[in-house]
Amino acid sequence: MNMLNVGIIGAGRIGQLHASNILSSSLLNLKGISDIHIEHLKGTIYEQKVPVITTDPEKIFQDPEVDAVFICSSTDTHLNFIKSAAKAGKHILCEKPISFNLGETEEALQAVKEAGVKFQVGFNRRFDKHFRKVCDTVQAGKIGSPHIIKVSSRDPEPPPEEYVKRSGGMFMDMTIHDFDMVRYLSGSEVIDVSVKAANLVDPMFGKNGDVDTAVITLTFENGAIAVIDNSRQAVYGYDQRIEVFGDSGAVSAENEAQTNVQIATKESVTIDHPKHFFLDRYKDAYIEEINQFAKAILEDKPLLCTGEDGYKAELLALAASVSWKEKRSVSLSEVFTVTAT
């Protein structure tokens, strides 16, 4: 295979983003899109360039020319689509989280294992060039043994209430990216999680049993400590920063600004705001994510982000939820019997 033939399940915002990137890729070929609603695709570039647009996902799964499936539908549909794709022998890229329930995630990963297909979870931040260089620097031993890992992740504005209701909560929807990032940076596994969280941005979150502000502390098997701070509203833009501090130095990645212009006068020194939206900030990472997925299949190489990574990030999200609700530190060993509500 010179190109990977792909079908997409779910044509919402993230599904259309992947579709656009696939159409521009030299490694992937988009064979079909399936969604329960396809009216919004009429008259678009997708209708012009994609051979099959359908409400029946089986047309994607049963197409012998489709090598891989991107699952971009709502989280509550992931399990059945993963099992169908695996049964059909298709490789899978699934958006996070795999599910809201550890038992369902285990069932999905077992289906993938039995089918012998590759399975990548959509933690796109691993493919960001800045964050990847931080990770490479740590792995190369340039800062020595990591002692403290810091992640600041703050959205520019709250999502709509309808989204919040089905998101699985901030820890599973938003912080899950940060849980994956601290594992990615540390090279070690988390043993316990402690959360302080509040409703400071919008009472809508509290009404729906959720939070909008949190500080999370994690302890790793190697003794290192991580701190994640989250907010659903940073008025100055999309705030995404990481740092790893070790016994021989530190490495960090700052925000991407709208431009890198700095204006210095007697009165002040100013720079542009950070990029405002995650699709702008991680535009290149999303492209790299799908291209690396294609290379892993075409060249039979290991994936950078596996189903196990998705499972472990869900464990951390569930531990964080228990810590917040019960106001205590939670060991990861406790979480295996916990399901998301």
C-alpha positions as a Python dict, from the first residue, in 0.01 Angstrom:
ca = {
    (1, 'M'): (0, 0, 0),
    (2, 'N'): (128, 345, -94),
    (3, 'M'): (-169, 520, 67),
    (4, 'L'): (-400, 425, 352),
    (5, 'N'): (-767, 410, 255),
    (6, 'V'): (-980, 555, 535),
    (7, 'G'): (-1344, 579, 632),
    (8, 'I'): (-1476, 825, 892),
    (9, 'I'): (-1758, 756, 1136),
    (10, 'G'): (-1899, 1083, 1266),
    (11, 'A'): (-1906, 1404, 1065),
    (12, 'G'): (-1917, 1666, 1338),
    (13, 'R'): (-1645, 1922, 1399),
    (14, 'I'): (-1362, 1677, 1465),
    (15, 'G'): (-1474, 1438, 1191),
    (16, 'Q'): (-1474, 1717, 935),
    (17, 'L'): (-1132, 1834, 1057),
    (18, 'H'): (-988, 1489, 999),
    (19, 'A'): (-1165, 1467, 663),
    (20, 'S'): (-1009, 1795, 547),
    (21, 'N'): (-664, 1686, 661),
    (22, 'I'): (-698, 1348, 491),
    (23, 'L'): (-795, 1515, 163),
    (24, 'S'): (-471, 1714, 183),
    (25, 'S'): (-250, 1421, 284),
    (26, 'S'): (-19, 1225, 56),
    (27, 'L'): (-44, 924, 288),
    (28, 'L'): (-420, 884, 327),
    (29, 'N'): (-715, 853, 91),
    (30, 'L'): (-1070, 924, 212),
    (31, 'K'): (-1309, 656, 85),
    (32, 'G'): (-1620, 733, 286),
    (33, 'I'): (-1796, 927, 562),
    (34, 'S'): (-2087, 803, 772),
    (35, 'D'): (-2303, 997, 1015),
    (36, 'I'): (-2662, 977, 1138),
    (37, 'H'): (-2705, 1321, 976),
    (38, 'I'): (-2543, 1400, 641),
    (39, 'E'): (-2748, 1698, 524),
    (40, 'H'): (-2480, 1940, 646),
    (41, 'L'): (-2229, 1782, 407),
    (42, 'K'): (-2429, 1864, 95),
    (43, 'G'): (-2262, 2118, -129),
    (44, 'T'): (-1932, 2088, 58),
    (45, 'I'): (-1592, 1972, -61),
    (46, 'Y'): (-1664, 1638, 105),
    (47, 'E'): (-1963, 1573, -122),
    (48, 'Q'): (-1744, 1658, -420),
    (49, 'K'): (-1438, 1450, -329),
    (50, 'V'): (-1552, 1161, -108),
    (51, 'P'): (-1695, 861, -300),
    (52, 'V'): (-1936, 746, -25),
    (53, 'I'): (-2135, 964, 215),
    (54, 'T'): (-2391, 757, 401),
    (55, 'T'): (-2602, 721, 714),
    (56, 'D'): (-2517, 350, 724),
    (57, 'P'): (-2179, 285, 894),
    (58, 'E'): (-2179, -74, 767),
    (59, 'K'): (-2103, 61, 421),
    (60, 'I'): (-1773, 181, 568),
    (61, 'F'): (-1700, -132, 771),
    (62, 'Q'): (-1784, -372, 488),
    (63, 'D'): (-1594, -187, 215),
    (64, 'P'): (-1299, -416, 130),
    (65, 'E'): (-1097, -118, 8),
    (66, 'V'): (-1114, 61, 345),
    (67, 'D'): (-801, -15, 549),
    (68, 'A'): (-873, 197, 857),
    (69, 'V'): (-1160, 373, 1030),
    (70, 'F'): (-1155, 704, 1217),
    (71, 'I'): (-1418, 697, 1493),
    (72, 'C'): (-1523, 1058, 1555),
    (73, 'S'): (-1878, 1004, 1678),
    (74, 'S'): (-2012, 1070, 2029),
    (75, 'T'): (-1839, 878, 2307),
    (76, 'D'): (-2144, 666, 2389),
    (77, 'T'): (-2123, 510, 2039),
    (78, 'H'): (-1751, 428, 2046),
    (79, 'L'): (-1770, 74, 2184),
    (80, 'N'): (-2000, -67, 1918),
    (81, 'F'): (-1815, 109, 1637),
    (82, 'I'): (-1477, -13, 1766),
    (83, 'K'): (-1606, -370, 1784),
    (84, 'S'): (-1754, -346, 1433),
    (85, 'A'): (-1435, -202, 1287),
    (86, 'A'): (-1217, -461, 1460),
    (87, 'K'): (-1443, -746, 1346),
    (88, 'A'): (-1411, -616, 990),
    (89, 'G'): (-1030, -612, 1022),
    (90, 'K'): (-996, -234, 1002),
    (91, 'H'): (-726, -42, 1186),
    (92, 'I'): (-873, 224, 1415),
    (93, 'L'): (-808, 582, 1520),
    (94, 'C'): (-1059, 669, 1793),
    (95, 'E'): (-1118, 1010, 1947),
    (96, 'K'): (-1089, 1036, 2324),
    (97, 'P'): (-1215, 904, 2555),
    (98, 'I'): (-1259, 547, 2436),
    (99, 'S'): (-1565, 528, 2664),
    (100, 'F'): (-1699, 665, 2993),
    (101, 'N'): (-1680, 320, 3151),
    (102, 'L'): (-1365, 118, 3224),
    (103, 'G'): (-1543, -210, 3157),
    (104, 'E'): (-1649, -91, 2813),
    (105, 'T'): (-1299, 34, 2739),
    (106, 'E'): (-1155, -303, 2835),
    (107, 'E'): (-1412, -472, 2609),
    (108, 'A'): (-1314, -246, 2319),
    (109, 'L'): (-942, -311, 2366),
    (110, 'Q'): (-1001, -684, 2389),
    (111, 'A'): (-1187, -676, 2057),
    (112, 'V'): (-896, -488, 1902),
    (113, 'K'): (-645, -736, 2044),
    (114, 'E'): (-837, -1036, 1916),
    (115, 'A'): (-866, -882, 1568),
    (116, 'G'): (-495, -800, 1554),
    (117, 'V'): (-552, -446, 1425),
    (118, 'K'): (-373, -127, 1525),
    (119, 'F'): (-560, 111, 1756),
    (120, 'Q'): (-463, 474, 1816),
    (121, 'V'): (-633, 714, 2057),
    (122, 'G'): (-672, 1077, 1952),
    (123, 'F'): (-443, 1248, 2202),
    (124, 'N'): (-328, 1496, 1940),
    (125, 'R'): (-105, 1694, 2178),
    (126, 'R'): (156, 1416, 2168),
    (127, 'F'): (208, 1516, 1804),
    (128, 'D'): (262, 1887, 1873),
    (129, 'K'): (617, 1977, 1773),
    (130, 'H'): (679, 2183, 2087),
    (131, 'F'): (551, 1922, 2332),
    (132, 'R'): (728, 1646, 2140),
    (133, 'K'): (1060, 1829, 2175),
    (134, 'V'): (1004, 1865, 2549),
    (135, 'C'): (941, 1491, 2571),
    (136, 'D'): (1245, 1409, 2356),
    (137, 'T'): (1459, 1635, 2576),
    (138, 'V'): (1345, 1453, 2890),
    (139, 'Q'): (1394, 1110, 2734),
    (140, 'A'): (1746, 1206, 2622),
    (141, 'G'): (1836, 1276, 2986),
    (142, 'K'): (1924, 1640, 2920),
    (143, 'I'): (1750, 1763, 3238),
    (144, 'G'): (1834, 1458, 3446),
    (145, 'S'): (1566, 1279, 3646),
    (146, 'P'): (1229, 1461, 3638),
    (147, 'H'): (1118, 1593, 3976),
    (148, 'I'): (824, 1823, 3893),
    (149, 'I'): (598, 1829, 3588),
    (150, 'K'): (363, 2123, 3535),
    (151, 'V'): (77, 2148, 3287),
    (152, 'S'): (-144, 2457, 3251),
    (153, 'S'): (-446, 2398, 3030),
    (154, 'R'): (-714, 2667, 3017),
    (155, 'D'): (-987, 2710, 2760),
    (156, 'P'): (-1069, 3056, 2622),
    (157, 'E'): (-1439, 3023, 2698),
    (158, 'P'): (-1685, 2768, 2839),
    (159, 'P'): (-1851, 2515, 2606),
    (160, 'P'): (-2230, 2521, 2559),
    (161, 'E'): (-2443, 2359, 2829),
    (162, 'E'): (-2570, 2091, 2591),
    (163, 'Y'): (-2210, 1984, 2537),
    (164, 'V'): (-2136, 1984, 2910),
    (165, 'K'): (-2432, 1755, 2976),
    (166, 'R'): (-2286, 1478, 2757),
    (167, 'S'): (-1915, 1548, 2800),
    (168, 'G'): (-1851, 1312, 3090),
    (169, 'G'): (-1733, 1600, 3306),
    (170, 'M'): (-1425, 1821, 3292),
    (171, 'F'): (-1182, 1551, 3404),
    (172, 'M'): (-1292, 1307, 3133),
    (173, 'D'): (-1349, 1567, 2862),
    (174, 'M'): (-1078, 1828, 2911),
    (175, 'T'): (-823, 1717, 3170),
    (176, 'I'): (-789, 1375, 3007),
    (177, 'H'): (-550, 1537, 2756),
    (178, 'D'): (-338, 1664, 3046),
    (179, 'F'): (-343, 1326, 3218),
    (180, 'D'): (-204, 1174, 2901),
    (181, 'M'): (53, 1452, 2871),
    (182, 'V'): (198, 1404, 3220),
    (183, 'R'): (236, 1030, 3155),
    (184, 'Y'): (395, 1108, 2818),
    (185, 'L'): (643, 1351, 2974),
    (186, 'S'): (726, 1161, 3291),
    (187, 'G'): (812, 817, 3156),
    (188, 'S'): (654, 676, 3472),
    (189, 'E'): (311, 568, 3590),
    (190, 'V'): (87, 755, 3834),
    (191, 'I'): (16, 596, 4172),
    (192, 'D'): (-221, 851, 4327),
    (193, 'V'): (-428, 1158, 4241),
    (194, 'S'): (-547, 1450, 4456),
    (195, 'V'): (-789, 1719, 4335),
    (196, 'K'): (-905, 2059, 4450),
    (197, 'A'): (-1186, 2186, 4226),
    (198, 'A'): (-1450, 2457, 4221),
    (199, 'N'): (-1720, 2637, 4024),
    (200, 'L'): (-1578, 2984, 3964),
    (201, 'V'): (-1655, 3047, 3595),
    (202, 'D'): (-2022, 2962, 3539),
    (203, 'P'): (-2287, 2812, 3773),
    (204, 'M'): (-2404, 2609, 3473),
    (205, 'F'): (-2125, 2359, 3542),
    (206, 'G'): (-2230, 2308, 3902),
    (207, 'K'): (-2593, 2267, 3796),
    (208, 'N'): (-2479, 1977, 3579),
    (209, 'G'): (-2266, 1815, 3848),
    (210, 'D'): (-1940, 1941, 3701),
    (211, 'V'): (-1658, 2183, 3784),
    (212, 'D'): (-1485, 2453, 3580),
    (213, 'T'): (-1165, 2514, 3779),
    (214, 'A'): (-922, 2258, 3918),
    (215, 'V'): (-572, 2197, 4050),
    (216, 'I'): (-466, 1833, 4037),
    (217, 'T'): (-159, 1678, 4198),
    (218, 'L'): (-26, 1340, 4086),
    (219, 'T'): (249, 1123, 4232),
    (220, 'F'): (448, 884, 4009),
    (221, 'E'): (606, 547, 4078),
    (222, 'N'): (952, 705, 4043),
    (223, 'G'): (869, 967, 4308),
    (224, 'A'): (816, 1259, 4070),
    (225, 'I'): (522, 1494, 4121),
    (226, 'A'): (297, 1654, 3859),
    (227, 'V'): (65, 1952, 3892),
    (228, 'I'): (-214, 2024, 3643),
    (229, 'D'): (-419, 2342, 3658),
    (230, 'N'): (-736, 2376, 3452),
    (231, 'S'): (-989, 2648, 3386),
    (232, 'R'): (-1280, 2663, 3148),
    (233, 'Q'): (-1222, 3035, 3087),
    (234, 'A'): (-897, 3218, 3024),
    (235, 'V'): (-1007, 3560, 2897),
    (236, 'Y'): (-676, 3620, 2716),
    (237, 'G'): (-688, 3311, 2492),
    (238, 'Y'): (-617, 2937, 2476),
    (239, 'D'): (-354, 2882, 2745),
    (240, 'Q'): (-138, 2571, 2690),
    (241, 'R'): (196, 2547, 2871),
    (242, 'I'): (413, 2262, 3001),
    (243, 'E'): (733, 2234, 3203),
    (244, 'V'): (949, 1947, 3327),
    (245, 'F'): (1195, 2030, 3607),
    (246, 'G'): (1471, 1781, 3681),
    (247, 'D'): (1784, 1744, 3890),
    (248, 'S'): (2001, 1871, 3601),
    (249, 'G'): (1780, 2145, 3458),
    (250, 'A'): (1438, 2223, 3317),
    (251, 'V'): (1260, 2227, 2981),
    (252, 'S'): (937, 2406, 2896),
    (253, 'A'): (705, 2499, 2611),
    (254, 'E'): (516, 2827, 2617),
    (255, 'N'): (199, 2934, 2440),
    (256, 'E'): (184, 2982, 2066),
    (257, 'A'): (94, 3347, 2008),
    (258, 'Q'): (-102, 3478, 1712),
    (259, 'T'): (226, 3632, 1593),
    (260, 'N'): (577, 3634, 1740),
    (261, 'V'): (601, 4015, 1715),
    (262, 'Q'): (719, 4194, 2027),
    (263, 'I'): (675, 4569, 2066),
    (264, 'A'): (908, 4741, 2313),
    (265, 'T'): (864, 5105, 2413),
    (266, 'K'): (947, 5317, 2714),
    (267, 'E'): (602, 5247, 2853),
    (268, 'S'): (578, 4871, 2804),
    (269, 'V'): (683, 4555, 2624),
    (270, 'T'): (391, 4375, 2459),
    (271, 'I'): (331, 4056, 2264),
    (272, 'D'): (23, 3911, 2098),
    (273, 'H'): (-236, 3701, 2281),
    (274, 'P'): (-213, 3321, 2261),
    (275, 'K'): (-402, 3158, 1978),
    (276, 'H'): (-770, 3156, 2068),
    (277, 'F'): (-898, 2812, 1969),
    (278, 'F'): (-770, 2456, 1994),
    (279, 'L'): (-813, 2399, 1620),
    (280, 'D'): (-571, 2687, 1555),
    (281, 'R'): (-325, 2598, 1831),
    (282, 'Y'): (-304, 2230, 1736),
    (283, 'K'): (-361, 2257, 1361),
    (284, 'D'): (-24, 2105, 1272),
    (285, 'A'): (-52, 1844, 1548),
    (286, 'Y'): (-377, 1710, 1403),
    (287, 'I'): (-208, 1673, 1063),
    (288, 'E'): (95, 1500, 1215),
    (289, 'E'): (-134, 1273, 1417),
    (290, 'I'): (-304, 1120, 1114),
    (291, 'N'): (15, 1102, 908),
    (292, 'Q'): (195, 915, 1187),
    (293, 'F'): (-103, 680, 1215),
    (294, 'A'): (-79, 610, 842),
    (295, 'K'): (297, 549, 861),
    (296, 'A'): (253, 309, 1152),
    (297, 'I'): (23, 97, 937),
    (298, 'L'): (190, 135, 598),
    (299, 'E'): (536, 67, 744),
    (300, 'D'): (420, -161, 1029),
    (301, 'K'): (572, 60, 1299),
    (302, 'P'): (463, 110, 1663),
    (303, 'L'): (197, 370, 1738),
    (304, 'L'): (291, 677, 1942),
    (305, 'C'): (-41, 669, 2128),
    (306, 'T'): (-207, 333, 2196),
    (307, 'G'): (-530, 200, 2340),
    (308, 'E'): (-346, 134, 2666),
    (309, 'D'): (-259, 505, 2681),
    (310, 'G'): (-627, 587, 2639),
    (311, 'Y'): (-723, 341, 2911),
    (312, 'K'): (-469, 480, 3160),
    (313, 'A'): (-582, 838, 3096),
    (314, 'E'): (-939, 730, 3169),
    (315, 'L'): (-820, 571, 3494),
    (316, 'L'): (-672, 905, 3596),
    (317, 'A'): (-989, 1092, 3501),
    (318, 'L'): (-1198, 858, 3712),
    (319, 'A'): (-956, 883, 4005),
    (320, 'A'): (-976, 1262, 3980),
    (321, 'S'): (-1355, 1247, 3989),
    (322, 'V'): (-1349, 1031, 4304),
    (323, 'S'): (-1089, 1259, 4467),
    (324, 'W'): (-1302, 1567, 4399),
    (325, 'K'): (-1626, 1410, 4521),
    (326, 'E'): (-1478, 1247, 4832),
    (327, 'K'): (-1226, 1523, 4908),
    (328, 'R'): (-928, 1289, 4947),
    (329, 'S'): (-626, 1150, 4770),
    (330, 'V'): (-713, 846, 4556),
    (331, 'S'): (-485, 555, 4471),
    (332, 'L'): (-502, 424, 4115),
    (333, 'S'): (-547, 75, 4253),
    (334, 'E'): (-888, 181, 4388),
    (335, 'V'): (-1028, 291, 4054),
    (336, 'F'): (-1069, -39, 3871),
    (337, 'T'): (-1418, -86, 4015),
    (338, 'V'): (-1527, 275, 3956),
    (339, 'T'): (-1738, 375, 3656),
    (340, 'A'): (-1808, 725, 3530),
    (341, 'T'): (-2148, 872, 3602),
}
